[in-house]
């Protein structure tokens, strides 16, 4: 009897102990709340590049970086003499200027990727995001090409933007924006931005005709085929996402332009002729969407900008020459100009800047209209760029016709 009672009490204690063990309880309400929290966190992470002020930070990041470097320089010179400060500051600011470079050859590259918040429902970079990213590129390139202009209180005003979409940039694909100066006149400077994507590595194994450069000539260093892949779901530009829309023009390397189509160098006449020149030029370039380095050309954007100080327009040639841009030297041994070996007109620029690198009042007066008092025969800034005149005119025939054609559309 005693053994039976003891065994019974032991079993009852074990049962009561198990009853006190907490058991997980699930309800539809708590599960839904957890899923909602995770969904909100995931949504915030996916759209991190569109959080408040992130775009402003991306645009003004070059300005913040330059400011930070400038404050560090001033901190290092805190206990130096005034003469040493002026010399070191002048050297630091002079190194920022693109002295001796060819403005028509300089290319600034900016890299990014097609994030989900920048893509549309077709799973490729939204058309509006081309302008969004171009704001970042434009300011970064302007600070590198025209640092003296901004230090003197100048700025660049955007007058027009023209887009030519060639191929889509699939979601999550990395891409590059290559910006360069195409031409300028007495008021406007024209900037061309080329959006490109690089082909996947395995696409280089394709056996096909060699890729053609932008000018239509074969390039031995390029192994990417320009013929469309047989698989319609493969994009030659990179990411393995379905191409939901066909490109604007067929990617046909054998396509030839109409021999009767006038070239930019032969077009003279009305606005309609110039507009036809632009249309034919765009058609020829869009037939082969391959850059000389093998990258796929996705979009071409032309910006018309002008230099301003206050509300006064600065001639582009003057702004370019003050920064040190010039034509390359001629002869059997072309001169290689730089900060250490400046071009002949650099003394004129140094006179405008003065000894104190922070006192640019003389340069500001020149920008604000003082250049008009200089006789045409003594305008050194035009002579500094005289070696680029032929190429500048060739570029103006294309971009100038584009501007005139768009101005003619206003009357429709």
mmCIF file of C-alpha atoms in Angstrom:
data_model
loop_
_atom_site.group_PDB
_atom_site.id
_atom_site.type_symbol
_atom_site.label_atom_id
_atom_site.label_comp_id
_atom_site.label_asym_id
_atom_site.label_seq_id
_atom_site.Cartn_x
_atom_site.Cartn_y
_atom_site.Cartn_z
ATOM 1 C CA UNK A 1 0.000 0.000 0.000
ATOM 2 C CA UNK A 2 2.797 2.377 0.877
ATOM 3 C CA UNK A 3 4.564 1.725 -2.473
ATOM 4 C CA UNK A 4 1.376 2.257 -4.437
ATOM 5 C CA UNK A 5 0.653 5.552 -2.670
ATOM 6 C CA UNK A 6 4.194 6.782 -3.179
ATOM 7 C CA UNK A 7 4.098 5.947 -6.918
ATOM 8 C CA UNK A 8 0.744 7.680 -7.298
ATOM 9 C CA UNK A 9 2.012 10.859 -5.599
ATOM 10 C CA UNK A 10 5.131 10.887 -7.834
ATOM 11 C CA UNK A 11 3.048 10.613 -10.997
ATOM 12 C CA UNK A 12 0.717 13.411 -9.881
ATOM 13 C CA UNK A 13 3.722 15.692 -9.122
ATOM 14 C CA UNK A 14 5.128 15.046 -12.592
ATOM 15 C CA UNK A 15 1.765 15.852 -14.203
ATOM 16 C CA UNK A 16 1.490 19.095 -12.225
ATOM 17 C CA UNK A 17 5.061 20.052 -13.242
ATOM 18 C CA UNK A 18 4.234 19.547 -16.919
ATOM 19 C CA UNK A 19 1.150 21.672 -16.510
ATOM 20 C CA UNK A 20 3.298 24.578 -15.352
ATOM 21 C CA UNK A 21 5.519 24.481 -18.527
ATOM 22 C CA UNK A 22 4.540 27.452 -20.783
ATOM 23 C CA UNK A 23 3.320 26.438 -24.212
ATOM 24 C CA UNK A 24 3.641 28.751 -27.266
ATOM 25 C CA UNK A 25 0.411 30.288 -28.355
ATOM 26 C CA UNK A 26 -0.134 31.505 -31.887
ATOM 27 C CA UNK A 27 -2.958 33.653 -33.096
ATOM 28 C CA UNK A 28 -3.837 35.055 -36.459
ATOM 29 C CA UNK A 29 -3.536 38.588 -35.095
ATOM 30 C CA UNK A 30 0.045 38.302 -33.757
ATOM 31 C CA UNK A 31 1.258 36.479 -36.882
ATOM 32 C CA UNK A 32 -0.194 39.187 -39.123
ATOM 33 C CA UNK A 33 1.424 41.938 -37.052
ATOM 34 C CA UNK A 34 4.850 40.300 -37.310
ATOM 35 C CA UNK A 35 4.533 39.879 -41.056
ATOM 36 C CA UNK A 36 3.466 43.511 -41.373
ATOM 37 C CA UNK A 37 6.501 44.684 -39.391
ATOM 38 C CA UNK A 38 8.871 42.651 -41.560
ATOM 39 C CA UNK A 39 7.204 43.943 -44.714
ATOM 40 C CA UNK A 40 7.595 47.562 -43.577
ATOM 41 C CA UNK A 41 11.268 47.059 -42.711
ATOM 42 C CA UNK A 42 11.904 45.357 -46.060
ATOM 43 C CA UNK A 43 10.100 48.151 -47.912
ATOM 44 C CA UNK A 44 12.220 50.785 -46.158
ATOM 45 C CA UNK A 45 15.441 48.955 -46.974
ATOM 46 C CA UNK A 46 14.534 48.478 -50.630
ATOM 47 C CA UNK A 47 13.768 52.191 -50.961
ATOM 48 C CA UNK A 48 16.731 53.379 -48.879
ATOM 49 C CA UNK A 49 18.068 55.507 -51.744
ATOM 50 C CA UNK A 50 14.796 57.452 -51.798
ATOM 51 C CA UNK A 51 14.681 58.354 -48.128
ATOM 52 C CA UNK A 52 14.321 62.068 -47.332
ATOM 53 C CA UNK A 53 17.457 64.093 -48.125
ATOM 54 C CA UNK A 54 19.339 61.113 -49.606
ATOM 55 C CA UNK A 55 19.045 62.598 -53.100
ATOM 56 C CA UNK A 56 20.308 65.946 -51.818
ATOM 57 C CA UNK A 57 23.270 64.226 -50.208
ATOM 58 C CA UNK A 58 24.108 62.390 -53.427
ATOM 59 C CA UNK A 59 23.955 65.617 -55.444
ATOM 60 C CA UNK A 60 25.925 67.782 -53.020
ATOM 61 C CA UNK A 61 28.390 65.103 -51.907
ATOM 62 C CA UNK A 62 31.193 66.548 -54.125
ATOM 63 C CA UNK A 63 30.618 69.988 -52.581
ATOM 64 C CA UNK A 64 30.717 68.542 -49.070
ATOM 65 C CA UNK A 65 33.908 66.639 -49.886
ATOM 66 C CA UNK A 66 35.656 69.742 -51.254
ATOM 67 C CA UNK A 67 34.563 71.802 -48.264
ATOM 68 C CA UNK A 68 35.879 69.177 -45.879
ATOM 69 C CA UNK A 69 39.259 69.084 -47.653
ATOM 70 C CA UNK A 70 39.418 72.886 -47.567
ATOM 71 C CA UNK A 71 38.747 73.012 -43.818
ATOM 72 C CA UNK A 72 41.442 70.391 -43.218
ATOM 73 C CA UNK A 73 43.906 72.499 -45.225
ATOM 74 C CA UNK A 74 43.078 75.587 -43.187
ATOM 75 C CA UNK A 75 43.523 73.583 -39.996
ATOM 76 C CA UNK A 76 47.007 72.474 -41.087
ATOM 77 C CA UNK A 77 47.942 76.077 -41.887
ATOM 78 C CA UNK A 78 46.581 77.483 -38.643
ATOM 79 C CA UNK A 79 49.976 78.448 -37.212
ATOM 80 C CA UNK A 80 51.723 79.282 -40.491
ATOM 81 C CA UNK A 81 52.659 82.767 -41.678
ATOM 82 C CA UNK A 82 50.385 84.710 -44.011
ATOM 83 C CA UNK A 83 52.774 84.314 -46.935
ATOM 84 C CA UNK A 84 52.996 80.561 -46.486
ATOM 85 C CA UNK A 85 49.221 80.318 -46.241
ATOM 86 C CA UNK A 86 48.748 82.186 -49.517
ATOM 87 C CA UNK A 87 51.320 80.057 -51.324
ATOM 88 C CA UNK A 88 49.938 76.725 -50.110
ATOM 89 C CA UNK A 89 46.317 77.725 -50.738
ATOM 90 C CA UNK A 90 47.143 78.999 -54.224
ATOM 91 C CA UNK A 91 48.874 75.699 -55.039
ATOM 92 C CA UNK A 92 45.982 73.623 -53.660
ATOM 93 C CA UNK A 93 43.402 75.618 -55.601
ATOM 94 C CA UNK A 94 45.554 75.595 -58.742
ATOM 95 C CA UNK A 95 45.788 71.813 -58.671
ATOM 96 C CA UNK A 96 41.996 71.665 -58.892
ATOM 97 C CA UNK A 97 41.998 73.424 -62.281
ATOM 98 C CA UNK A 98 42.172 71.256 -65.426
ATOM 99 C CA UNK A 99 45.136 73.220 -66.821
ATOM 100 C CA UNK A 100 46.277 72.102 -70.260
ATOM 101 C CA UNK A 101 43.412 69.675 -70.920
ATOM 102 C CA UNK A 102 41.427 69.518 -74.155
ATOM 103 C CA UNK A 103 37.777 70.370 -73.302
ATOM 104 C CA UNK A 104 36.475 68.316 -76.234
ATOM 105 C CA UNK A 105 38.362 65.202 -75.129
ATOM 106 C CA UNK A 106 37.778 65.264 -71.373
ATOM 107 C CA UNK A 107 35.245 62.618 -70.264
ATOM 108 C CA UNK A 108 33.867 62.430 -66.732
ATOM 109 C CA UNK A 109 32.466 59.031 -65.693
ATOM 110 C CA UNK A 110 29.890 58.487 -62.946
ATOM 111 C CA UNK A 111 28.791 55.007 -61.844
ATOM 112 C CA UNK A 112 25.513 53.854 -60.322
ATOM 113 C CA UNK A 113 22.991 51.003 -60.547
ATOM 114 C CA UNK A 114 19.287 50.618 -61.306
ATOM 115 C CA UNK A 115 17.898 50.216 -57.793
ATOM 116 C CA UNK A 116 14.308 49.006 -57.277
ATOM 117 C CA UNK A 117 13.110 52.475 -56.228
ATOM 118 C CA UNK A 118 14.526 53.923 -59.476
ATOM 119 C CA UNK A 119 12.853 51.284 -61.661
ATOM 120 C CA UNK A 120 9.320 51.160 -63.019
ATOM 121 C CA UNK A 121 6.780 48.368 -63.434
ATOM 122 C CA UNK A 122 8.582 47.167 -66.568
ATOM 123 C CA UNK A 123 11.589 46.233 -64.392
ATOM 124 C CA UNK A 124 13.987 48.718 -65.931
ATOM 125 C CA UNK A 125 15.310 52.161 -65.034
ATOM 126 C CA UNK A 126 12.477 54.669 -65.076
ATOM 127 C CA UNK A 127 12.701 57.444 -67.649
ATOM 128 C CA UNK A 128 12.436 60.093 -64.936
ATOM 129 C CA UNK A 129 15.480 58.670 -63.139
ATOM 130 C CA UNK A 130 17.733 59.520 -66.059
ATOM 131 C CA UNK A 131 17.257 63.190 -65.190
ATOM 132 C CA UNK A 132 17.533 62.389 -61.484
ATOM 133 C CA UNK A 133 20.946 60.771 -61.872
ATOM 134 C CA UNK A 134 22.097 63.386 -64.375
ATOM 135 C CA UNK A 135 21.752 66.063 -61.685
ATOM 136 C CA UNK A 136 24.398 64.234 -59.658
ATOM 137 C CA UNK A 137 26.692 63.783 -62.636
ATOM 138 C CA UNK A 138 26.362 67.349 -63.850
ATOM 139 C CA UNK A 139 27.320 69.011 -60.571
ATOM 140 C CA UNK A 140 30.202 66.614 -59.947
ATOM 141 C CA UNK A 141 31.591 67.192 -63.451
ATOM 142 C CA UNK A 142 31.070 70.963 -63.182
ATOM 143 C CA UNK A 143 33.067 71.144 -59.947
ATOM 144 C CA UNK A 144 35.962 69.265 -61.542
ATOM 145 C CA UNK A 145 35.933 71.272 -64.773
ATOM 146 C CA UNK A 146 35.050 74.770 -63.481
ATOM 147 C CA UNK A 147 36.231 75.157 -59.869
ATOM 148 C CA UNK A 148 37.331 78.789 -60.407
ATOM 149 C CA UNK A 149 33.918 79.747 -61.774
ATOM 150 C CA UNK A 150 32.161 78.581 -58.624
ATOM 151 C CA UNK A 151 34.748 80.205 -56.349
ATOM 152 C CA UNK A 152 34.125 83.517 -58.115
ATOM 153 C CA UNK A 153 30.406 83.281 -57.428
ATOM 154 C CA UNK A 154 29.408 81.924 -60.819
ATOM 155 C CA UNK A 155 26.973 79.144 -61.595
ATOM 156 C CA UNK A 156 25.616 77.158 -64.527
ATOM 157 C CA UNK A 157 22.027 77.480 -65.727
ATOM 158 C CA UNK A 158 20.283 74.621 -67.538
ATOM 159 C CA UNK A 159 18.507 75.829 -70.672
ATOM 160 C CA UNK A 160 17.342 72.615 -72.350
ATOM 161 C CA UNK A 161 17.593 68.825 -72.191
ATOM 162 C CA UNK A 162 17.078 66.436 -75.089
ATOM 163 C CA UNK A 163 16.736 62.654 -74.634
ATOM 164 C CA UNK A 164 17.294 59.797 -77.068
ATOM 165 C CA UNK A 165 16.421 56.426 -75.477
ATOM 166 C CA UNK A 166 18.025 53.467 -77.255
ATOM 167 C CA UNK A 167 17.899 50.451 -74.943
ATOM 168 C CA UNK A 168 16.479 49.871 -71.477
ATOM 169 C CA UNK A 169 18.658 49.447 -68.384
ATOM 170 C CA UNK A 170 17.284 46.388 -66.517
ATOM 171 C CA UNK A 171 16.622 46.554 -62.791
ATOM 172 C CA UNK A 172 19.676 45.883 -60.565
ATOM 173 C CA UNK A 173 22.042 46.462 -63.506
ATOM 174 C CA UNK A 174 25.113 48.667 -62.936
ATOM 175 C CA UNK A 175 25.532 51.468 -65.443
ATOM 176 C CA UNK A 176 27.846 54.389 -66.210
ATOM 177 C CA UNK A 177 27.167 57.965 -67.256
ATOM 178 C CA UNK A 178 29.904 59.434 -69.431
ATOM 179 C CA UNK A 179 29.740 63.219 -69.720
ATOM 180 C CA UNK A 180 31.703 65.356 -72.148
ATOM 181 C CA UNK A 181 31.573 68.787 -73.777
ATOM 182 C CA UNK A 182 30.360 68.592 -77.374
ATOM 183 C CA UNK A 183 30.565 72.252 -78.466
ATOM 184 C CA UNK A 184 29.864 75.845 -77.461
ATOM 185 C CA UNK A 185 28.889 79.147 -79.034
ATOM 186 C CA UNK A 186 28.773 82.720 -77.740
ATOM 187 C CA UNK A 187 26.236 81.800 -75.034
ATOM 188 C CA UNK A 188 25.591 78.086 -74.709
ATOM 189 C CA UNK A 189 27.818 75.138 -73.928
ATOM 190 C CA UNK A 190 26.458 71.741 -74.958
ATOM 191 C CA UNK A 191 27.059 68.689 -72.768
ATOM 192 C CA UNK A 192 26.503 65.130 -74.001
ATOM 193 C CA UNK A 193 25.798 62.390 -71.448
ATOM 194 C CA UNK A 194 25.967 58.770 -72.588
ATOM 195 C CA UNK A 195 24.367 56.084 -70.407
ATOM 196 C CA UNK A 196 26.122 52.757 -70.970
ATOM 197 C CA UNK A 197 26.048 49.260 -69.500
ATOM 198 C CA UNK A 198 28.761 46.639 -69.766
ATOM 199 C CA UNK A 199 27.985 43.191 -71.209
ATOM 200 C CA UNK A 200 28.194 40.129 -69.044
ATOM 201 C CA UNK A 201 31.534 38.342 -69.061
ATOM 202 C CA UNK A 202 30.159 35.184 -70.593
ATOM 203 C CA UNK A 203 28.775 37.150 -73.526
ATOM 204 C CA UNK A 204 32.394 37.706 -74.648
ATOM 205 C CA UNK A 205 32.579 34.022 -75.556
ATOM 206 C CA UNK A 206 29.980 34.460 -78.282
ATOM 207 C CA UNK A 207 31.327 33.776 -81.755
ATOM 208 C CA UNK A 208 30.089 36.433 -84.092
ATOM 209 C CA UNK A 209 31.175 39.482 -86.020
ATOM 210 C CA UNK A 210 33.391 41.889 -84.157
ATOM 211 C CA UNK A 211 31.672 44.811 -82.553
ATOM 212 C CA UNK A 212 31.724 48.074 -84.415
ATOM 213 C CA UNK A 213 32.852 51.260 -82.792
ATOM 214 C CA UNK A 214 30.659 54.344 -82.754
ATOM 215 C CA UNK A 215 32.185 55.509 -86.044
ATOM 216 C CA UNK A 216 31.357 52.206 -87.685
ATOM 217 C CA UNK A 217 34.919 50.837 -87.861
ATOM 218 C CA UNK A 218 35.935 47.473 -86.491
ATOM 219 C CA UNK A 219 37.798 47.392 -83.220
ATOM 220 C CA UNK A 220 40.156 44.459 -82.705
ATOM 221 C CA UNK A 221 40.022 44.810 -78.919
ATOM 222 C CA UNK A 222 36.261 44.314 -78.764
ATOM 223 C CA UNK A 223 34.999 40.762 -78.795
ATOM 224 C CA UNK A 224 31.315 41.339 -78.047
ATOM 225 C CA UNK A 225 28.926 40.474 -80.830
ATOM 226 C CA UNK A 226 26.491 43.159 -81.907
ATOM 227 C CA UNK A 227 24.002 40.650 -83.285
ATOM 228 C CA UNK A 228 20.972 40.149 -81.036
ATOM 229 C CA UNK A 229 21.064 36.939 -78.998
ATOM 230 C CA UNK A 230 18.735 34.137 -79.946
ATOM 231 C CA UNK A 231 17.280 34.047 -76.454
ATOM 232 C CA UNK A 232 14.789 36.916 -76.264
ATOM 233 C CA UNK A 233 15.058 36.946 -72.474
ATOM 234 C CA UNK A 234 18.771 37.781 -72.547
ATOM 235 C CA UNK A 235 19.802 41.415 -72.514
ATOM 236 C CA UNK A 236 23.151 42.160 -74.137
ATOM 237 C CA UNK A 237 23.712 44.979 -71.678
ATOM 238 C CA UNK A 238 24.146 42.852 -68.591
ATOM 239 C CA UNK A 239 21.468 41.621 -66.182
ATOM 240 C CA UNK A 240 19.518 38.442 -67.018
ATOM 241 C CA UNK A 241 16.097 40.054 -66.994
ATOM 242 C CA UNK A 242 13.485 39.815 -69.724
ATOM 243 C CA UNK A 243 13.464 42.528 -72.322
ATOM 244 C CA UNK A 244 9.871 43.671 -72.135
ATOM 245 C CA UNK A 245 10.139 46.185 -74.964
ATOM 246 C CA UNK A 246 12.038 46.233 -78.200
ATOM 247 C CA UNK A 247 14.774 48.843 -78.714
ATOM 248 C CA UNK A 248 14.021 52.016 -80.621
ATOM 249 C CA UNK A 249 16.004 50.845 -83.647
ATOM 250 C CA UNK A 250 17.216 47.417 -84.815
ATOM 251 C CA UNK A 251 20.709 46.497 -83.718
ATOM 252 C CA UNK A 252 21.930 45.821 -87.231
ATOM 253 C CA UNK A 253 25.642 46.285 -87.929
ATOM 254 C CA UNK A 254 25.040 45.894 -91.668
ATOM 255 C CA UNK A 255 22.515 48.730 -91.804
ATOM 256 C CA UNK A 256 23.772 51.571 -93.955
ATOM 257 C CA UNK A 257 22.630 55.139 -94.018
ATOM 258 C CA UNK A 258 20.924 56.579 -97.034
ATOM 259 C CA UNK A 259 23.612 58.078 -99.310
ATOM 260 C CA UNK A 260 21.254 60.907 -100.123
ATOM 261 C CA UNK A 261 21.080 61.918 -96.474
ATOM 262 C CA UNK A 262 23.050 65.110 -95.931
ATOM 263 C CA UNK A 263 25.853 65.127 -93.398
ATOM 264 C CA UNK A 264 26.319 67.877 -90.802
ATOM 265 C CA UNK A 265 29.217 69.375 -92.750
ATOM 266 C CA UNK A 266 27.116 69.776 -95.918
ATOM 267 C CA UNK A 267 23.850 71.054 -94.448
ATOM 268 C CA UNK A 268 23.265 74.718 -95.085
ATOM 269 C CA UNK A 269 19.865 76.307 -95.110
ATOM 270 C CA UNK A 270 16.606 76.301 -93.217
ATOM 271 C CA UNK A 271 15.746 74.953 -89.820
ATOM 272 C CA UNK A 272 14.003 71.995 -91.458
ATOM 273 C CA UNK A 273 17.278 70.996 -93.154
ATOM 274 C CA UNK A 274 19.145 71.168 -89.868
ATOM 275 C CA UNK A 275 16.426 69.203 -88.075
ATOM 276 C CA UNK A 276 16.670 66.561 -90.802
ATOM 277 C CA UNK A 277 20.430 66.453 -90.243
ATOM 278 C CA UNK A 278 19.955 65.746 -86.544
ATOM 279 C CA UNK A 279 17.357 63.057 -87.227
ATOM 280 C CA UNK A 280 19.604 61.282 -89.726
ATOM 281 C CA UNK A 281 22.622 61.548 -87.412
ATOM 282 C CA UNK A 282 20.679 60.067 -84.510
ATOM 283 C CA UNK A 283 19.383 57.309 -86.758
ATOM 284 C CA UNK A 284 22.889 56.361 -87.877
ATOM 285 C CA UNK A 285 24.308 56.299 -84.360
ATOM 286 C CA UNK A 286 21.360 54.321 -83.001
ATOM 287 C CA UNK A 287 21.858 51.523 -85.520
ATOM 288 C CA UNK A 288 24.888 50.306 -83.558
ATOM 289 C CA UNK A 289 24.430 50.554 -79.786
ATOM 290 C CA UNK A 290 28.031 49.701 -78.953
ATOM 291 C CA UNK A 291 30.709 52.015 -77.579
ATOM 292 C CA UNK A 292 34.350 51.712 -78.721
ATOM 293 C CA UNK A 293 35.205 49.871 -75.476
ATOM 294 C CA UNK A 294 32.424 47.325 -75.991
ATOM 295 C CA UNK A 295 29.860 48.875 -73.640
ATOM 296 C CA UNK A 296 26.216 48.973 -74.694
ATOM 297 C CA UNK A 297 24.865 52.462 -75.344
ATOM 298 C CA UNK A 298 21.486 52.808 -73.647
ATOM 299 C CA UNK A 299 20.669 56.509 -73.796
ATOM 300 C CA UNK A 300 22.095 59.791 -75.094
ATOM 301 C CA UNK A 301 21.223 63.099 -73.426
ATOM 302 C CA UNK A 302 22.165 66.563 -74.656
ATOM 303 C CA UNK A 303 22.177 69.472 -72.182
ATOM 304 C CA UNK A 304 22.372 73.133 -73.153
ATOM 305 C CA UNK A 305 23.850 75.197 -70.314
ATOM 306 C CA UNK A 306 25.177 78.717 -69.912
ATOM 307 C CA UNK A 307 27.600 80.269 -67.440
ATOM 308 C CA UNK A 308 26.208 82.968 -65.175
ATOM 309 C CA UNK A 309 27.431 85.379 -62.539
ATOM 310 C CA UNK A 310 24.325 86.814 -60.990
ATOM 311 C CA UNK A 311 22.044 87.285 -63.998
ATOM 312 C CA UNK A 312 24.892 88.129 -66.396
ATOM 313 C CA UNK A 313 25.956 85.572 -68.983
ATOM 314 C CA UNK A 314 29.649 84.680 -69.235
ATOM 315 C CA UNK A 315 31.046 83.715 -72.671
ATOM 316 C CA UNK A 316 31.846 79.984 -72.596
ATOM 317 C CA UNK A 317 35.271 80.560 -74.190
ATOM 318 C CA UNK A 318 36.242 82.879 -71.328
ATOM 319 C CA UNK A 319 35.064 80.429 -68.657
ATOM 320 C CA UNK A 320 36.958 77.578 -70.344
ATOM 321 C CA UNK A 321 40.197 79.531 -70.734
ATOM 322 C CA UNK A 322 40.205 80.771 -67.131
ATOM 323 C CA UNK A 323 40.137 77.143 -65.970
ATOM 324 C CA UNK A 324 43.150 76.368 -68.170
ATOM 325 C CA UNK A 325 41.452 74.463 -71.003
ATOM 326 C CA UNK A 326 43.301 74.814 -74.271
ATOM 327 C CA UNK A 327 44.058 73.085 -77.548
ATOM 328 C CA UNK A 328 46.875 70.545 -77.563
ATOM 329 C CA UNK A 329 50.199 71.774 -78.894
ATOM 330 C CA UNK A 330 51.006 71.392 -82.572
ATOM 331 C CA UNK A 331 54.169 70.413 -84.398
ATOM 332 C CA UNK A 332 56.392 67.358 -84.437
ATOM 333 C CA UNK A 333 56.466 67.324 -80.609
ATOM 334 C CA UNK A 334 53.135 68.643 -79.262
ATOM 335 C CA UNK A 335 53.479 70.494 -75.972
ATOM 336 C CA UNK A 336 51.931 68.819 -72.949
ATOM 337 C CA UNK A 337 50.522 71.618 -70.824
ATOM 338 C CA UNK A 338 49.873 71.231 -67.109
ATOM 339 C CA UNK A 339 49.986 73.212 -63.873
ATOM 340 C CA UNK A 340 53.775 72.790 -63.843
ATOM 341 C CA UNK A 341 54.034 73.662 -67.547
ATOM 342 C CA UNK A 342 51.118 76.092 -68.113
ATOM 343 C CA UNK A 343 50.019 77.319 -71.545
ATOM 344 C CA UNK A 344 51.200 80.755 -72.747
ATOM 345 C CA UNK A 345 47.970 82.557 -71.823
ATOM 346 C CA UNK A 346 48.109 81.385 -68.189
ATOM 347 C CA UNK A 347 49.824 84.622 -67.150
ATOM 348 C CA UNK A 348 46.652 86.512 -68.118
ATOM 349 C CA UNK A 349 44.618 84.210 -65.875
ATOM 350 C CA UNK A 350 47.023 84.669 -62.978
ATOM 351 C CA UNK A 351 46.692 88.458 -63.330
ATOM 352 C CA UNK A 352 42.910 88.138 -63.007
ATOM 353 C CA UNK A 353 43.184 85.883 -59.965
ATOM 354 C CA UNK A 354 45.776 88.056 -58.209
ATOM 355 C CA UNK A 355 48.235 87.076 -55.490
ATOM 356 C CA UNK A 356 45.593 86.382 -52.842
ATOM 357 C CA UNK A 357 43.759 83.200 -53.900
ATOM 358 C CA UNK A 358 40.710 84.256 -51.879
ATOM 359 C CA UNK A 359 40.365 87.686 -53.518
ATOM 360 C CA UNK A 360 38.728 87.193 -56.920
ATOM 361 C CA UNK A 361 37.156 90.624 -57.335
ATOM 362 C CA UNK A 362 39.136 91.342 -60.497
ATOM 363 C CA UNK A 363 37.998 88.063 -62.044
ATOM 364 C CA UNK A 364 34.419 88.723 -60.966
ATOM 365 C CA UNK A 365 34.511 92.110 -62.702
ATOM 366 C CA UNK A 366 35.817 90.406 -65.838
ATOM 367 C CA UNK A 367 33.002 87.865 -65.722
ATOM 368 C CA UNK A 368 30.375 90.534 -65.042
ATOM 369 C CA UNK A 369 31.026 92.374 -68.307
ATOM 370 C CA UNK A 370 34.621 93.563 -68.208
ATOM 371 C CA UNK A 371 35.425 91.292 -71.132
ATOM 372 C CA UNK A 372 33.391 93.553 -73.425
ATOM 373 C CA UNK A 373 35.985 96.325 -73.030
ATOM 374 C CA UNK A 374 38.730 94.071 -74.409
ATOM 375 C CA UNK A 375 39.240 94.588 -78.168
ATOM 376 C CA UNK A 376 38.457 91.529 -80.270
ATOM 377 C CA UNK A 377 42.067 91.319 -81.459
ATOM 378 C CA UNK A 378 43.264 91.124 -77.837
ATOM 379 C CA UNK A 379 40.803 88.557 -76.492
ATOM 380 C CA UNK A 380 43.333 86.010 -75.332
ATOM 381 C CA UNK A 381 40.677 83.514 -74.237
ATOM 382 C CA UNK A 382 39.529 83.059 -77.832
ATOM 383 C CA UNK A 383 43.112 82.650 -79.016
ATOM 384 C CA UNK A 384 43.664 80.036 -76.300
ATOM 385 C CA UNK A 385 40.933 77.874 -77.862
ATOM 386 C CA UNK A 386 41.647 78.726 -81.509
ATOM 387 C CA UNK A 387 43.138 75.288 -82.126
ATOM 388 C CA UNK A 388 39.770 73.697 -81.315
ATOM 389 C CA UNK A 389 37.744 75.823 -83.724
ATOM 390 C CA UNK A 390 37.314 73.211 -86.445
ATOM 391 C CA UNK A 391 36.111 70.545 -84.025
ATOM 392 C CA UNK A 392 33.943 73.047 -82.183
ATOM 393 C CA UNK A 393 32.205 74.039 -85.411
ATOM 394 C CA UNK A 394 31.643 70.399 -86.346
ATOM 395 C CA UNK A 395 29.987 69.773 -82.990
ATOM 396 C CA UNK A 396 27.890 72.921 -83.273
ATOM 397 C CA UNK A 397 26.485 71.792 -86.613
ATOM 398 C CA UNK A 398 24.872 68.837 -84.855
ATOM 399 C CA UNK A 399 23.861 70.172 -81.443
ATOM 400 C CA UNK A 400 23.020 73.589 -82.853
ATOM 401 C CA UNK A 401 20.689 71.984 -85.363
ATOM 402 C CA UNK A 402 19.073 70.047 -82.525
ATOM 403 C CA UNK A 403 18.378 73.267 -80.639
ATOM 404 C CA UNK A 404 17.002 75.029 -83.717
ATOM 405 C CA UNK A 405 14.837 72.065 -84.555
ATOM 406 C CA UNK A 406 13.303 72.043 -81.076
ATOM 407 C CA UNK A 407 12.750 75.802 -81.254
ATOM 408 C CA UNK A 408 10.890 75.280 -84.523
ATOM 409 C CA UNK A 409 8.540 72.817 -82.788
ATOM 410 C CA UNK A 410 7.182 75.681 -80.680
ATOM 411 C CA UNK A 411 5.230 76.965 -83.671
ATOM 412 C CA UNK A 412 3.442 73.656 -84.294
#
